[in-house]
CSV table of C-alpha atoms in Angstrom, one decimal:
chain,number,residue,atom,x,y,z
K,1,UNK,CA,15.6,-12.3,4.3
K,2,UNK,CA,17.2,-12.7,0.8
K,3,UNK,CA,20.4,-11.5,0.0
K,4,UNK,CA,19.4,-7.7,-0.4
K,5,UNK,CA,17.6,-7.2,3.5
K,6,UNK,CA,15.9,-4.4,1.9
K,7,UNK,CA,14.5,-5.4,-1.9
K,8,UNK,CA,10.7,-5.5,-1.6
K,9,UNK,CA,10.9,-5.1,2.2
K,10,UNK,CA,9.5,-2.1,4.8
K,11,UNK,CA,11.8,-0.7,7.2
K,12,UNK,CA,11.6,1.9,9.7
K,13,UNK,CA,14.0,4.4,10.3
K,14,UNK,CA,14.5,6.7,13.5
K,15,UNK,CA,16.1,10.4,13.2
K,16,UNK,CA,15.4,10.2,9.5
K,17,UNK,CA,15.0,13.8,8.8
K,18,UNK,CA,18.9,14.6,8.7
K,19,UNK,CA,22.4,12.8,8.4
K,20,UNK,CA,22.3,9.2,8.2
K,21,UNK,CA,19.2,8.5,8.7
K,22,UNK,CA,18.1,10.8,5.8
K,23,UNK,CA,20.9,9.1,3.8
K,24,UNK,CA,19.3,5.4,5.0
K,25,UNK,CA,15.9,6.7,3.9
K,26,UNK,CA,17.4,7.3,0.6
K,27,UNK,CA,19.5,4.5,0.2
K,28,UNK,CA,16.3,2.2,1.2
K,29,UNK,CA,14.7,3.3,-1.3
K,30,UNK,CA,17.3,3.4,-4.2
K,31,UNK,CA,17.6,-0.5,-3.1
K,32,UNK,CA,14.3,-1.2,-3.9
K,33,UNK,CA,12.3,-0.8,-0.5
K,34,UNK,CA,8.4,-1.8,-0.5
K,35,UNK,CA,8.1,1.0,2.3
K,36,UNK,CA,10.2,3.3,4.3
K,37,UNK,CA,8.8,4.5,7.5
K,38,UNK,CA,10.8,7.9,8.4
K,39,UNK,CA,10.4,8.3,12.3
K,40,UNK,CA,11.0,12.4,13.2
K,41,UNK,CA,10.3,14.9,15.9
K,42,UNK,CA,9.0,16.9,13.3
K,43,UNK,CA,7.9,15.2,9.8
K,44,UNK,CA,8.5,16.5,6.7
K,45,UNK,CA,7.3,15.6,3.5
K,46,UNK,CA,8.9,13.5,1.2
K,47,UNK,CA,8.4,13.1,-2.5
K,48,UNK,CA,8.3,9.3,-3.1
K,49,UNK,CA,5.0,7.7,-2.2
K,50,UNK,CA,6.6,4.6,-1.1
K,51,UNK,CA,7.7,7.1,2.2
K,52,UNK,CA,5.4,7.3,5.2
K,53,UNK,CA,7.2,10.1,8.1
K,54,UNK,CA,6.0,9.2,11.6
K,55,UNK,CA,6.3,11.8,14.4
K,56,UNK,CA,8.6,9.7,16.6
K,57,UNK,CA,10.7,11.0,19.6
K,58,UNK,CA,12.2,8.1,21.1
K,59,UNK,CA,11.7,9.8,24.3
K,60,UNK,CA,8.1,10.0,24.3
K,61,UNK,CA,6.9,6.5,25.5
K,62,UNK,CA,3.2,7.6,24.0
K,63,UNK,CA,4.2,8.6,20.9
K,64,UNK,CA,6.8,5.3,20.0
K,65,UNK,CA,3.3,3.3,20.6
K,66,UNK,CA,1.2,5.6,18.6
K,67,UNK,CA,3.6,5.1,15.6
K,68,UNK,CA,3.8,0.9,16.8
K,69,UNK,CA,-0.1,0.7,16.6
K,70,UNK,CA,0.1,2.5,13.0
K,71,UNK,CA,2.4,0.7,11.5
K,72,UNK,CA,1.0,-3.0,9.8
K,73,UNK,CA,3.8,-4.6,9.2
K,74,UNK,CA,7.6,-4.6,9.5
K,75,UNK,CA,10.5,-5.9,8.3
K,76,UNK,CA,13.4,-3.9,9.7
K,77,UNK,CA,13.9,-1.1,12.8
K,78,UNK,CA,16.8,0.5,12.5
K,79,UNK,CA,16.8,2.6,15.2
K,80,UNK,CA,19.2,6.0,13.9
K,81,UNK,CA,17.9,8.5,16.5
K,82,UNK,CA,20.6,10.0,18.6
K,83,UNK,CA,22.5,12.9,20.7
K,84,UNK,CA,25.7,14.1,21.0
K,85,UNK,CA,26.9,17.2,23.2
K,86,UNK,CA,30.3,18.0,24.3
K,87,UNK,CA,31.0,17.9,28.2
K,88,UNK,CA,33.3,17.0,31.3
K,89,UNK,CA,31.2,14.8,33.3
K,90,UNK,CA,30.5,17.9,35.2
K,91,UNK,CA,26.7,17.8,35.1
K,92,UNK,CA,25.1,14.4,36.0
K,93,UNK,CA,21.9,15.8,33.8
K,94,UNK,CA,24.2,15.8,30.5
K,95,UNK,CA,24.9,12.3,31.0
K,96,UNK,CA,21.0,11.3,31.6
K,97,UNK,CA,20.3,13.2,28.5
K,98,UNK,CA,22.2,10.9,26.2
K,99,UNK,CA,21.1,7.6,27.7
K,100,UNK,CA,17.6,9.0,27.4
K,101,UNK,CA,18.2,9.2,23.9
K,102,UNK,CA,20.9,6.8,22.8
K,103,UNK,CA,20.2,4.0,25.3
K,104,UNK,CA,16.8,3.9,26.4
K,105,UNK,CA,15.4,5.4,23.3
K,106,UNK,CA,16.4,2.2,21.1
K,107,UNK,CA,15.3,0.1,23.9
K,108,UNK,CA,11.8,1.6,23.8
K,109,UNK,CA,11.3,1.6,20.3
K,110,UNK,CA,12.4,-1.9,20.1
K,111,UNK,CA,10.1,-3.0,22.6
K,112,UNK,CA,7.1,-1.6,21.2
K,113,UNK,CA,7.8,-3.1,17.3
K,114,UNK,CA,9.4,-6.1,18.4
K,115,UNK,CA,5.8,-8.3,17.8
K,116,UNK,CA,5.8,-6.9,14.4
K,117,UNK,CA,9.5,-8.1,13.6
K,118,UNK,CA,8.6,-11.3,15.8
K,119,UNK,CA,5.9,-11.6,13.0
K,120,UNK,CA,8.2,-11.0,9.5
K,121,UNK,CA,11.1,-12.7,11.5
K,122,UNK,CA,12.7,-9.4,10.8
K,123,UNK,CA,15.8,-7.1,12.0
K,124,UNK,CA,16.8,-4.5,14.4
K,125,UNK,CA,19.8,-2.8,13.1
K,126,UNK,CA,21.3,-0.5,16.4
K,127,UNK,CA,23.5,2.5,14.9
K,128,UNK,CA,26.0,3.1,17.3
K,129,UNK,CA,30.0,4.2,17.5
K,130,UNK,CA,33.2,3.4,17.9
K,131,UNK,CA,33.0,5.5,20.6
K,132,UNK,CA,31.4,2.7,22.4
K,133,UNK,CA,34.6,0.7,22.0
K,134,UNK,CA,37.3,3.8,23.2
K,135,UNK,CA,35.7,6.6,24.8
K,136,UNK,CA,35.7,9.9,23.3
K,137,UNK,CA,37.4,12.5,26.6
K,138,UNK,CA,35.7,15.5,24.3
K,139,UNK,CA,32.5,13.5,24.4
K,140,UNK,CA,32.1,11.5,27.6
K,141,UNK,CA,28.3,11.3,28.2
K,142,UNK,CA,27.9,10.5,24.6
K,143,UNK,CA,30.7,7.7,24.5
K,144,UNK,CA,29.1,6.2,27.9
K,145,UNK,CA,25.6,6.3,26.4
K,146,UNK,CA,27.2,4.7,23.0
K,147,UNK,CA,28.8,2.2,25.3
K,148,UNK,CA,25.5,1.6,27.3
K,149,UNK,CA,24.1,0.8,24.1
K,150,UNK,CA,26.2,-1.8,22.5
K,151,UNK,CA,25.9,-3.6,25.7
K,152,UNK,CA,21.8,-3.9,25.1
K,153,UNK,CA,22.7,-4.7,21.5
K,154,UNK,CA,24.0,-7.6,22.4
K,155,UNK,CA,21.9,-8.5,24.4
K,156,UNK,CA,18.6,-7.7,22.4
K,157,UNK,CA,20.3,-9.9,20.3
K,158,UNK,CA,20.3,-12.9,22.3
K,159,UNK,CA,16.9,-12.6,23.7
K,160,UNK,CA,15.3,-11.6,20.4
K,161,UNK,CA,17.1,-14.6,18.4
K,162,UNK,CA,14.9,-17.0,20.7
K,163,UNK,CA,11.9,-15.2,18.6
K,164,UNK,CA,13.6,-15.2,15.3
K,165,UNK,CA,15.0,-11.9,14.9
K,166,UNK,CA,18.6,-10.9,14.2
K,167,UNK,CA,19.9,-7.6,15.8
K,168,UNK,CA,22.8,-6.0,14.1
K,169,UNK,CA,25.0,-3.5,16.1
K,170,UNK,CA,26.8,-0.3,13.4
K,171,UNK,CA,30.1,0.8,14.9
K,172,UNK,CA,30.5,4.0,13.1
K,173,UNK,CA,33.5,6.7,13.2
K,174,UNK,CA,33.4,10.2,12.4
K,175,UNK,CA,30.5,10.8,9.9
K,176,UNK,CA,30.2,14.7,8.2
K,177,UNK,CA,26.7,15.5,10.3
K,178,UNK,CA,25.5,18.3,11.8
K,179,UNK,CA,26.0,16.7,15.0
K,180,UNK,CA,29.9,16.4,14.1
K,181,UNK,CA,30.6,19.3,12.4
K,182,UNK,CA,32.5,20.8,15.3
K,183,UNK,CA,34.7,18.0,15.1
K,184,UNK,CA,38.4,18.6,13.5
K,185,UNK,CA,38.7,15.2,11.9
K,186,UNK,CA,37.9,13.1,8.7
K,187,UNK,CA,34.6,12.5,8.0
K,188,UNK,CA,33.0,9.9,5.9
K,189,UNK,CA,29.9,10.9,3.8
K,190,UNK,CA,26.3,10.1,5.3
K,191,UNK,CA,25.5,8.7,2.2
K,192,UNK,CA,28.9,6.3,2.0
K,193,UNK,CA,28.0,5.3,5.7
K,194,UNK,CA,24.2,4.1,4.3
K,195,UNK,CA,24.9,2.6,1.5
K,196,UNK,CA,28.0,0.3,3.7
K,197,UNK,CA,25.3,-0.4,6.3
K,198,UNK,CA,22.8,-1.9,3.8
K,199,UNK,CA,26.3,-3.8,2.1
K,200,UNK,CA,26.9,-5.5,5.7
K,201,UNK,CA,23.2,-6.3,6.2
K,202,UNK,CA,23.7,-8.2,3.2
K,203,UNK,CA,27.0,-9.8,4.3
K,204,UNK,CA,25.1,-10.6,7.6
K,205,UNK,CA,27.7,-8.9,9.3
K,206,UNK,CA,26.3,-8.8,13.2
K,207,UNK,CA,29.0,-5.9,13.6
K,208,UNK,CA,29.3,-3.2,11.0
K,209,UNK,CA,31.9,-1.1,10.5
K,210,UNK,CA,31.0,1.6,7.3
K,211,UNK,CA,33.4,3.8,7.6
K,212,UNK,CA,37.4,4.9,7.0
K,213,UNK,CA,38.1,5.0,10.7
K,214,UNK,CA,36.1,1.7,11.8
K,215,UNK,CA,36.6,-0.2,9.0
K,216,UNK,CA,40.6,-1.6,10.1
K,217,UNK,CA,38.1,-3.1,13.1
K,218,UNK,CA,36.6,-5.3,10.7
K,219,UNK,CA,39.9,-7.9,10.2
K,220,UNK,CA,39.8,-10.6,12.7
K,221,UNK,CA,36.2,-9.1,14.6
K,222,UNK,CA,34.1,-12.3,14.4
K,223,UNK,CA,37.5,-14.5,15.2
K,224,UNK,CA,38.6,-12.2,18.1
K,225,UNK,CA,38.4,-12.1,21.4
K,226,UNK,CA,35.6,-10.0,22.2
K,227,UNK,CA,33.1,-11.7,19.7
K,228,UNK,CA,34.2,-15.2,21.4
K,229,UNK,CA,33.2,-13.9,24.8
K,230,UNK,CA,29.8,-12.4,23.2
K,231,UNK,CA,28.8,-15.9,21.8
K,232,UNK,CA,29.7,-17.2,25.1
K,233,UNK,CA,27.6,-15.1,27.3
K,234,UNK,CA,24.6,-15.6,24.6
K,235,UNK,CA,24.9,-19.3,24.8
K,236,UNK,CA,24.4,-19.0,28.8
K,237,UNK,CA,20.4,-18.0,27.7
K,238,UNK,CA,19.5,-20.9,25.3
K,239,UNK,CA,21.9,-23.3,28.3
K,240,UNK,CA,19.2,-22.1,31.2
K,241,UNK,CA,16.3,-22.5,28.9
């Protein structure tokens, strides 16, 4: 990809009809997107032609292959689609919730496009948290999911670099949603939050942090620790091979 990932590109976004995925849809196409594929439960219309909405729940197995087998080409997934509810670990079915959504939901979706990105040599850009990185005790089930996540981000991107396409992992903090609007804490603006993702797409920053809260993460990331053990564990697939 050149410099801008999105210029003259089509990318698919999940959970597009609200919060940051609507703000990605827009910011796509401000930055000069060929196509924008808006993935939703329930599609809307939108009002720039360049936009086709896909109904796409992430945890309908049929459905992500309908929308894979009606899509002709791709350049980027970026796979938005998520839960959050608040709980105490109390009910095993709370927690099974979120990784049907937030874990296996990105795997699935990736999965099914992945011959499509094999094809453009594109991306998978995985919007997570920095809940994944220190759980949330307000949001357990959501912070394991987030965790669960990051963990298959990493390793999507190992496997999927073999095939010549990059995986990018967000690690967002509070973001003024309507999934976080019960939340008594500083929020950064779903449209700030888009437009820094797109900025470290550009940067080819594999870890993105777009907000105020994340963003003191950034400093030392690819030079610390945890990245060293990440490239470590990655080499161990192209060593066995």
């Amino acid at each position: 990809m050149s410099n801008d990932p999105i210029a003259g590109r089509s990318v698919l976004i999940t959970g597009a009809n609200r919060g940051i995925g609507q703000a990605l849809v827009e910011e796509a196409l401000r930055r000069g997107a060929s196509r924008v594929y808006a993935g939703m439960r329930k599609p809307l219309d939108h009002p720039d032609e360049r936009v086709t909405t896909l109904p796409l729940d992430v945890t309908d197995e049929a459905q992500i292959q309908s929308a894979a087998e009606s899509v002709d080409a791709l350049d980027m997934l970026i796979n938005n689609a998520g839960l959050m509810l608040y709980d105490d670990l109390g009910d095993r079915t709370v927690i099974e919730q979120h990784l049907a959504v937030n874990l296996f939901g990105p795997l699935a979706t990736t999965t099914a496009f992945t011959p499509h990105l094999i094809q453009s040599q594109g991306a998978v850009v995985n919007i997570s948290s920095v809940a994944a990185l220190a759980s949330v005790p307000t949001n357990p089930a959501y912070s394991i999911s987030k965790a669960a996540a990051f963990s298959l981000t990493q390793a999507q991107r190992a496997i999927l670099s073999l095939q010549g396409v990059r995986v990018y992992a967000v690690l967002a903090g509070p973001v003024d949603t309507e999934m976080s609007k019960d939340i008594p804490i500083a929020k950064a603006s779903p449209a700030s939050v888009a437009h820094a993702i797109f900025d470290g797409l550009a940067a080819g920053d594999e870890e993105i942090f777009p907000d105020p809260l994340s963003a003191p993460l950034e400093p030392g990331w690819t030079s610390g620790a945890i990245k060293a053990i990440q490239r470590k564990n990655a080499a161990l697939l192209t060593a066995a091979r």
